[in-house]
PDB file of C-alpha atoms and ligand atoms in Angstrom:
ATOM      1  CA  UNK A  14      -0.985 -12.328 -14.058  1.00 81.00           C
ATOM      2  CA  UNK A  15       2.658 -12.058 -13.003  1.00 94.00           C
ATOM      3  CA  UNK A  16       3.545  -8.794 -11.302  1.00 95.00           C
ATOM      4  CA  UNK A  17       6.379  -8.002 -13.713  1.00 94.00           C
ATOM      5  CA  UNK A  18       4.099  -8.741 -16.679  1.00 94.00           C
ATOM      6  CA  UNK A  19       1.427  -6.382 -15.309  1.00 95.00           C
ATOM      7  CA  UNK A  20       3.994  -3.631 -14.701  1.00 94.00           C
ATOM      8  CA  UNK A  21       5.455  -4.043 -18.173  1.00 92.00           C
ATOM      9  CA  UNK A  22       2.153  -4.355 -20.059  1.00 92.00           C
ATOM     10  CA  UNK A  23       0.016  -1.716 -18.341  1.00 95.00           C
ATOM     11  CA  UNK A  24      -0.255   1.435 -20.338  1.00 94.00           C
ATOM     12  CA  UNK A  25      -2.162   4.673 -20.182  1.00 96.00           C
ATOM     13  CA  UNK A  26      -5.105   4.339 -22.552  1.00 96.00           C
ATOM     14  CA  UNK A  27      -5.635   7.657 -24.306  1.00 95.00           C
ATOM     15  CA  UNK A  28      -7.922   6.814 -27.229  1.00 91.00           C
ATOM     16  CA  UNK A  29     -11.564   7.464 -26.415  1.00 89.00           C
ATOM     17  CA  UNK A  30     -13.267   7.595 -29.800  1.00 88.00           C
ATOM     18  CA  UNK A  31     -15.506   4.547 -29.299  1.00 93.00           C
ATOM     19  CA  UNK A  32     -18.279   4.048 -26.796  1.00 96.00           C
ATOM     20  CA  UNK A  33     -16.905   1.828 -24.035  1.00 96.00           C
ATOM     21  CA  UNK A  34     -18.249  -0.156 -21.121  1.00 97.00           C
ATOM     22  CA  UNK A  35     -16.561  -1.660 -18.095  1.00 97.00           C
ATOM     23  CA  UNK A  36     -17.589  -4.130 -15.410  1.00 97.00           C
ATOM     24  CA  UNK A  37     -18.266  -1.998 -12.308  1.00 98.00           C
ATOM     25  CA  UNK A  38     -17.983  -5.025  -9.996  1.00 98.00           C
ATOM     26  CA  UNK A  39     -14.438  -5.636 -11.206  1.00 98.00           C
ATOM     27  CA  UNK A  40     -13.736  -1.935 -10.726  1.00 98.00           C
ATOM     28  CA  UNK A  41     -14.892  -2.014  -7.089  1.00 98.00           C
ATOM     29  CA  UNK A  42     -12.879  -5.165  -6.428  1.00 98.00           C
ATOM     30  CA  UNK A  43      -9.742  -3.484  -7.811  1.00 98.00           C
ATOM     31  CA  UNK A  44     -10.350  -0.360  -5.686  1.00 98.00           C
ATOM     32  CA  UNK A  45     -10.718  -2.509  -2.550  1.00 98.00           C
ATOM     33  CA  UNK A  46      -7.539  -4.452  -3.282  1.00 98.00           C
ATOM     34  CA  UNK A  47      -5.544  -1.307  -4.124  1.00 98.00           C
ATOM     35  CA  UNK A  48      -5.919  -0.165  -0.513  1.00 98.00           C
ATOM     36  CA  UNK A  49      -3.181  -2.618   0.463  1.00 98.00           C
ATOM     37  CA  UNK A  50      -0.793   0.183  -0.582  1.00 98.00           C
ATOM     38  CA  UNK A  51       1.750   1.277   2.025  1.00 98.00           C
ATOM     39  CA  UNK A  52       0.638   4.422   3.867  1.00 98.00           C
ATOM     40  CA  UNK A  53       2.249   5.871   6.965  1.00 97.00           C
ATOM     41  CA  UNK A  54       0.154   5.585  10.127  1.00 96.00           C
ATOM     42  CA  UNK A  55      -2.452   3.695   8.102  1.00 97.00           C
ATOM     43  CA  UNK A  56      -4.117   7.039   7.463  1.00 98.00           C
ATOM     44  CA  UNK A  57      -5.438   5.717   4.126  1.00 98.00           C
ATOM     45  CA  UNK A  58      -5.427   9.255   2.761  1.00 98.00           C
ATOM     46  CA  UNK A  59      -7.511   8.549  -0.330  1.00 98.00           C
ATOM     47  CA  UNK A  60     -11.105   9.010  -1.377  1.00 98.00           C
ATOM     48  CA  UNK A  61     -12.653   8.145  -4.712  1.00 98.00           C
ATOM     49  CA  UNK A  62     -15.793   9.495  -6.356  1.00 98.00           C
ATOM     50  CA  UNK A  63     -16.991   7.085  -9.034  1.00 98.00           C
ATOM     51  CA  UNK A  64     -18.777   8.789 -11.909  1.00 98.00           C
ATOM     52  CA  UNK A  65     -20.715   5.922 -13.433  1.00 98.00           C
ATOM     53  CA  UNK A  66     -21.258   5.629 -17.169  1.00 98.00           C
ATOM     54  CA  UNK A  67     -24.821   6.977 -16.989  1.00 98.00           C
ATOM     55  CA  UNK A  68     -23.690  10.102 -15.033  1.00 98.00           C
ATOM     56  CA  UNK A  69     -20.698  11.094 -17.184  1.00 98.00           C
ATOM     57  CA  UNK A  70     -22.681  13.549 -19.284  1.00 98.00           C
ATOM     58  CA  UNK A  71     -24.162  15.305 -16.254  1.00 98.00           C
ATOM     59  CA  UNK A  72     -20.724  15.540 -14.606  1.00 98.00           C
ATOM     60  CA  UNK A  73     -19.228  16.943 -17.805  1.00 98.00           C
ATOM     61  CA  UNK A  74     -21.901  19.649 -17.997  1.00 98.00           C
ATOM     62  CA  UNK A  75     -21.331  20.688 -14.375  1.00 97.00           C
ATOM     63  CA  UNK A  76     -17.543  20.655 -14.766  1.00 97.00           C
ATOM     64  CA  UNK A  77     -17.266  22.538 -18.040  1.00 97.00           C
ATOM     65  CA  UNK A  78     -19.783  25.181 -16.952  1.00 96.00           C
ATOM     66  CA  UNK A  79     -17.037  26.122 -14.472  1.00 96.00           C
ATOM     67  CA  UNK A  80     -13.880  25.388 -16.471  1.00 96.00           C
ATOM     68  CA  UNK A  81     -14.946  26.610 -19.941  1.00 96.00           C
ATOM     69  CA  UNK A  82     -17.889  28.951 -19.238  1.00 95.00           C
ATOM     70  CA  UNK A  83     -17.709  30.812 -22.576  1.00 96.00           C
ATOM     71  CA  UNK A  84     -16.283  28.073 -24.780  1.00 97.00           C
ATOM     72  CA  UNK A  85     -19.083  25.868 -26.146  1.00 98.00           C
ATOM     73  CA  UNK A  86     -16.665  23.982 -28.421  1.00 98.00           C
ATOM     74  CA  UNK A  87     -14.520  22.907 -25.486  1.00 98.00           C
ATOM     75  CA  UNK A  88     -17.634  21.981 -23.529  1.00 98.00           C
ATOM     76  CA  UNK A  89     -18.774  19.777 -26.403  1.00 98.00           C
ATOM     77  CA  UNK A  90     -15.332  18.190 -26.857  1.00 97.00           C
ATOM     78  CA  UNK A  91     -15.213  17.291 -23.177  1.00 98.00           C
ATOM     79  CA  UNK A  92     -18.768  15.929 -23.226  1.00 98.00           C
ATOM     80  CA  UNK A  93     -18.145  13.855 -26.365  1.00 97.00           C
ATOM     81  CA  UNK A  94     -14.908  12.438 -24.940  1.00 97.00           C
ATOM     82  CA  UNK A  95     -16.009  11.524 -21.445  1.00 98.00           C
ATOM     83  CA  UNK A  96     -19.386  10.085 -22.413  1.00 98.00           C
ATOM     84  CA  UNK A  97     -17.487   7.470 -24.444  1.00 97.00           C
ATOM     85  CA  UNK A  98     -15.670   6.270 -21.324  1.00 98.00           C
ATOM     86  CA  UNK A  99     -16.742   3.315 -19.215  1.00 98.00           C
ATOM     87  CA  UNK A 100     -16.697   5.603 -16.183  1.00 98.00           C
ATOM     88  CA  UNK A 101     -14.432   8.000 -14.374  1.00 98.00           C
ATOM     89  CA  UNK A 102     -12.900   8.243 -10.930  1.00 98.00           C
ATOM     90  CA  UNK A 103     -12.251  11.557  -9.216  1.00 98.00           C
ATOM     91  CA  UNK A 104      -9.034  11.007  -7.234  1.00 98.00           C
ATOM     92  CA  UNK A 105      -9.019  12.798  -3.890  1.00 98.00           C
ATOM     93  CA  UNK A 106      -6.191  13.054  -1.354  1.00 98.00           C
ATOM     94  CA  UNK A 107      -6.613  13.980   2.296  1.00 98.00           C
ATOM     95  CA  UNK A 108      -4.250  16.837   3.067  1.00 97.00           C
ATOM     96  CA  UNK A 109      -2.452  17.385   6.383  1.00 98.00           C
ATOM     97  CA  UNK A 110      -1.321  20.688   7.933  1.00 98.00           C
ATOM     98  CA  UNK A 111       2.116  19.209   8.709  1.00 98.00           C
ATOM     99  CA  UNK A 112       4.458  19.273   5.688  1.00 98.00           C
ATOM    100  CA  UNK A 113       5.886  15.811   6.350  1.00 98.00           C
ATOM    101  CA  UNK A 114       2.484  14.204   6.907  1.00 98.00           C
ATOM    102  CA  UNK A 115       1.142  15.913   3.814  1.00 98.00           C
ATOM    103  CA  UNK A 116       4.000  14.694   1.640  1.00 98.00           C
ATOM    104  CA  UNK A 117       3.532  11.175   3.027  1.00 98.00           C
ATOM    105  CA  UNK A 118      -0.161  11.320   2.126  1.00 98.00           C
ATOM    106  CA  UNK A 119       0.540  12.356  -1.457  1.00 98.00           C
ATOM    107  CA  UNK A 120       3.210   9.677  -1.879  1.00 98.00           C
ATOM    108  CA  UNK A 121       0.907   7.044  -0.361  1.00 98.00           C
ATOM    109  CA  UNK A 122      -1.741   8.133  -2.846  1.00 98.00           C
ATOM    110  CA  UNK A 123       0.739   7.482  -5.667  1.00 98.00           C
ATOM    111  CA  UNK A 124       1.338   3.968  -4.330  1.00 98.00           C
ATOM    112  CA  UNK A 125      -2.426   3.402  -4.104  1.00 98.00           C
ATOM    113  CA  UNK A 126      -2.923   4.725  -7.630  1.00 98.00           C
ATOM    114  CA  UNK A 127      -0.264   2.478  -9.141  1.00 98.00           C
ATOM    115  CA  UNK A 128      -1.768  -0.544  -7.345  1.00 98.00           C
ATOM    116  CA  UNK A 129      -5.150   0.456  -8.737  1.00 98.00           C
ATOM    117  CA  UNK A 130      -3.970   0.935 -12.320  1.00 98.00           C
ATOM    118  CA  UNK A 131      -2.177  -2.440 -12.266  1.00 98.00           C
ATOM    119  CA  UNK A 132      -5.175  -4.235 -10.778  1.00 98.00           C
ATOM    120  CA  UNK A 133      -7.496  -2.596 -13.316  1.00 98.00           C
ATOM    121  CA  UNK A 134      -5.188  -3.707 -16.101  1.00 97.00           C
ATOM    122  CA  UNK A 135      -5.319  -7.268 -14.739  1.00 97.00           C
ATOM    123  CA  UNK A 136      -9.147  -7.012 -14.602  1.00 97.00           C
ATOM    124  CA  UNK A 137      -9.314  -5.968 -18.277  1.00 96.00           C
ATOM    125  CA  UNK A 138     -10.066  -2.318 -17.528  1.00 97.00           C
ATOM    126  CA  UNK A 139      -7.886   0.353 -19.110  1.00 97.00           C
ATOM    127  CA  UNK A 140      -7.099   3.605 -17.362  1.00 98.00           C
ATOM    128  CA  UNK A 141      -5.407   6.945 -17.780  1.00 97.00           C
ATOM    129  CA  UNK A 142      -4.661   9.357 -14.937  1.00 98.00           C
ATOM    130  CA  UNK A 143      -5.531  12.875 -16.147  1.00 98.00           C
ATOM    131  CA  UNK A 144      -4.356  16.026 -14.410  1.00 98.00           C
ATOM    132  CA  UNK A 145      -5.817  18.984 -16.337  1.00 97.00           C
ATOM    133  CA  UNK A 146      -4.488  22.319 -15.022  1.00 96.00           C
ATOM    134  CA  UNK A 147      -7.948  23.526 -14.067  1.00 95.00           C
ATOM    135  CA  UNK A 148      -8.251  21.024 -11.219  1.00 95.00           C
ATOM    136  CA  UNK A 149      -5.413  22.821  -9.437  1.00 91.00           C
ATOM    137  CA  UNK A 150      -6.378  26.426 -10.111  1.00 82.00           C
ATOM    138  CA  UNK A 151     -10.157  26.353  -9.845  1.00 83.00           C
ATOM    139  CA  UNK A 152     -11.553  25.908  -6.341  1.00 85.00           C
ATOM    140  CA  UNK A 153     -15.178  25.873  -7.538  1.00 93.00           C
ATOM    141  CA  UNK A 154     -14.717  22.385  -8.988  1.00 96.00           C
ATOM    142  CA  UNK A 155     -14.479  20.975  -5.455  1.00 95.00           C
ATOM    143  CA  UNK A 156     -18.209  21.404  -4.877  1.00 95.00           C
ATOM    144  CA  UNK A 157     -19.006  18.961  -7.692  1.00 97.00           C
ATOM    145  CA  UNK A 158     -17.260  16.177  -5.761  1.00 97.00           C
ATOM    146  CA  UNK A 159     -18.137  17.408  -2.245  1.00 96.00           C
ATOM    147  CA  UNK A 160     -14.521  18.133  -1.413  1.00 96.00           C
ATOM    148  CA  UNK A 161     -13.894  18.912   2.259  1.00 96.00           C
ATOM    149  CA  UNK A 162     -11.575  21.776   3.295  1.00 95.00           C
ATOM    150  CA  UNK A 163      -8.730  19.320   3.872  1.00 96.00           C
ATOM    151  CA  UNK A 164      -9.142  17.403   0.625  1.00 97.00           C
ATOM    152  CA  UNK A 165      -7.499  17.941  -2.736  1.00 96.00           C
ATOM    153  CA  UNK A 166      -8.555  16.697  -6.148  1.00 97.00           C
ATOM    154  CA  UNK A 167      -5.399  15.262  -7.758  1.00 97.00           C
ATOM    155  CA  UNK A 168      -6.827  13.997 -10.998  1.00 98.00           C
ATOM    156  CA  UNK A 169      -9.334  11.901 -12.822  1.00 98.00           C
ATOM    157  CA  UNK A 170      -8.886   8.280 -13.773  1.00 98.00           C
ATOM    158  CA  UNK A 171     -10.470   7.734 -17.177  1.00 98.00           C
ATOM    159  CA  UNK A 172     -11.774   4.153 -17.355  1.00 98.00           C
ATOM    160  CA  UNK A 173     -11.847   2.320 -20.659  1.00 97.00           C
ATOM    161  CA  UNK A 174     -11.836  -1.118 -22.164  1.00 95.00           C
ATOM    162  CA  UNK A 175      -8.552  -2.512 -23.450  1.00 91.00           C
ATOM    163  CA  UNK A 176      -9.510  -2.867 -27.089  1.00 89.00           C
ATOM    164  CA  UNK A 177      -7.002  -0.365 -28.402  1.00 86.00           C
ATOM    165  CA  UNK A 178      -3.382  -0.877 -29.288  1.00 85.00           C
ATOM    166  CA  UNK A 179      -1.648   1.850 -27.315  1.00 88.00           C
ATOM    167  CA  UNK A 180       2.103   2.214 -27.761  1.00 86.00           C
ATOM    168  CA  UNK A 181       4.009   1.700 -24.540  1.00 83.00           C
ATOM    169  CA  UNK A 182       6.658   4.407 -24.218  1.00 85.00           C
ATOM    170  CA  UNK A 183      10.026   2.834 -23.389  1.00 86.00           C
ATOM    171  CA  UNK A 184      11.789   4.098 -20.273  1.00 86.00           C
ATOM    172  CA  UNK A 185      15.463   5.017 -20.096  1.00 84.00           C
ATOM    173  CA  UNK A 186      17.039   2.338 -17.949  1.00 81.00           C
ATOM    174  CA  UNK A 187      20.489   3.831 -17.539  1.00 77.00           C
ATOM    175  CA  UNK A 188      22.194   6.259 -15.212  1.00 83.00           C
ATOM    176  CA  UNK A 189      19.722   6.800 -12.438  1.00 85.00           C
ATOM    177  CA  UNK A 190      21.229   4.305 -10.022  1.00 86.00           C
ATOM    178  CA  UNK A 191      24.676   5.012  -8.645  1.00 86.00           C
ATOM    179  CA  UNK A 192      26.561   2.967  -6.108  1.00 89.00           C
ATOM    180  CA  UNK A 193      27.322   4.852  -2.910  1.00 92.00           C
TER     181      UNK A 193
HETATM  182  C1  FMN B 215       0.306  11.804 -11.867  1.00 65.45           C
HETATM  183  C2  FMN B 215       0.067  11.564 -13.334  1.00 65.45           C
HETATM  184  C3  FMN B 215      -0.579  12.513 -14.091  1.00 65.45           C
HETATM  185  C4  FMN B 215      -0.845  12.305 -15.451  1.00 65.45           C
HETATM  186  N1  FMN B 215      -1.540  13.246 -16.163  1.00 65.45           N
HETATM  187  C5  FMN B 215      -1.833  13.016 -17.453  1.00 65.45           C
HETATM  188  C6  FMN B 215      -2.602  13.960 -18.185  1.00 65.45           C
HETATM  189  O1  FMN B 215      -3.013  14.997 -17.666  1.00 65.45           O
HETATM  190  N2  FMN B 215      -2.884  13.670 -19.479  1.00 65.45           N
HETATM  191  C7  FMN B 215      -2.445  12.516 -20.074  1.00 65.45           C
HETATM  192  O2  FMN B 215      -2.725  12.300 -21.255  1.00 65.45           O
HETATM  193  N3  FMN B 215      -1.715  11.600 -19.403  1.00 65.45           N
HETATM  194  C8  FMN B 215      -1.413  11.816 -18.108  1.00 65.45           C
HETATM  195  N4  FMN B 215      -0.698  10.880 -17.403  1.00 65.45           N
HETATM  196  C9  FMN B 215      -0.281   9.632 -18.051  1.00 65.45           C
HETATM  197  C10 FMN B 215       1.213   9.698 -18.416  1.00 65.45           C
HETATM  198  O3  FMN B 215       1.425  10.709 -19.327  1.00 65.45           O
HETATM  199  C11 FMN B 215       1.630   8.342 -18.931  1.00 65.45           C
HETATM  200  O4  FMN B 215       1.850   7.575 -17.825  1.00 65.45           O
HETATM  201  C12 FMN B 215       2.875   8.363 -19.787  1.00 65.45           C
HETATM  202  O5  FMN B 215       2.501   8.839 -21.021  1.00 65.45           O
HETATM  203  C13 FMN B 215       3.518   6.997 -19.915  1.00 65.45           C
HETATM  204  O6  FMN B 215       2.611   6.113 -20.555  1.00 65.45           O
HETATM  205  P1  FMN B 215       2.198   4.715 -19.939  1.00 65.45           P
HETATM  206  O7  FMN B 215       1.435   5.014 -18.683  1.00 65.45           O
HETATM  207  O8  FMN B 215       1.380   4.085 -21.006  1.00 65.45           O
HETATM  208  O9  FMN B 215       3.436   3.959 -19.651  1.00 65.45           O
HETATM  209  C14 FMN B 215      -0.424  11.093 -16.057  1.00 65.45           C
HETATM  210  C15 FMN B 215       0.254  10.129 -15.282  1.00 65.45           C
HETATM  211  C16 FMN B 215       0.493  10.347 -13.947  1.00 65.45           C
HETATM  212  C17 FMN B 215       1.203   9.282 -13.145  1.00 65.45           C
END
């Protein structure tokens, strides 16, 4: 697949109403190849926890016990949604005490994530990066994914097939480049 075609055609897949499966071997290959992302000092500041299809329900129960302790409807919604997925990735960044190093790590993670989403698209696996508020304001979630003190959960990648027709929101192409 041409690079420009992959960039233009990739889209965030946000429809999870059917039961879906993905090829985990293709997933692991894409994760390996995504590590060619630029990252300062070759710190490779990323870690991934793969929640396989058969473990999605268990993960959902552990997560929503913390995030929605008294809201059985929200627990059920989350369970019903994520158990349809082909899998999920917990996206984890290594944090640094130095502000510059830390910013570099987060930006490198973005480069890694875009590589990954493009490679998944090429491999026939859909994805959507999800950043629910509770991952940033609830420290207890870290234990589910064995987060170390210097690690931060920056989202989940929902993994799907590509059998839905998602609209691709057009970007504004004007006015953000000025000549010096
Ligand atoms: C860092 C990041 C966080 C995102 N968080 C969410 C989210 O919490 N929920 C969601 O539905 N989409 C999320 N998205 C997906 C964007 O909303 C999506 O990229 C946007 O709608 C453009 O669609 P496209 O990716 O199909 O071009 C996130 C994307 C990025 C890069």
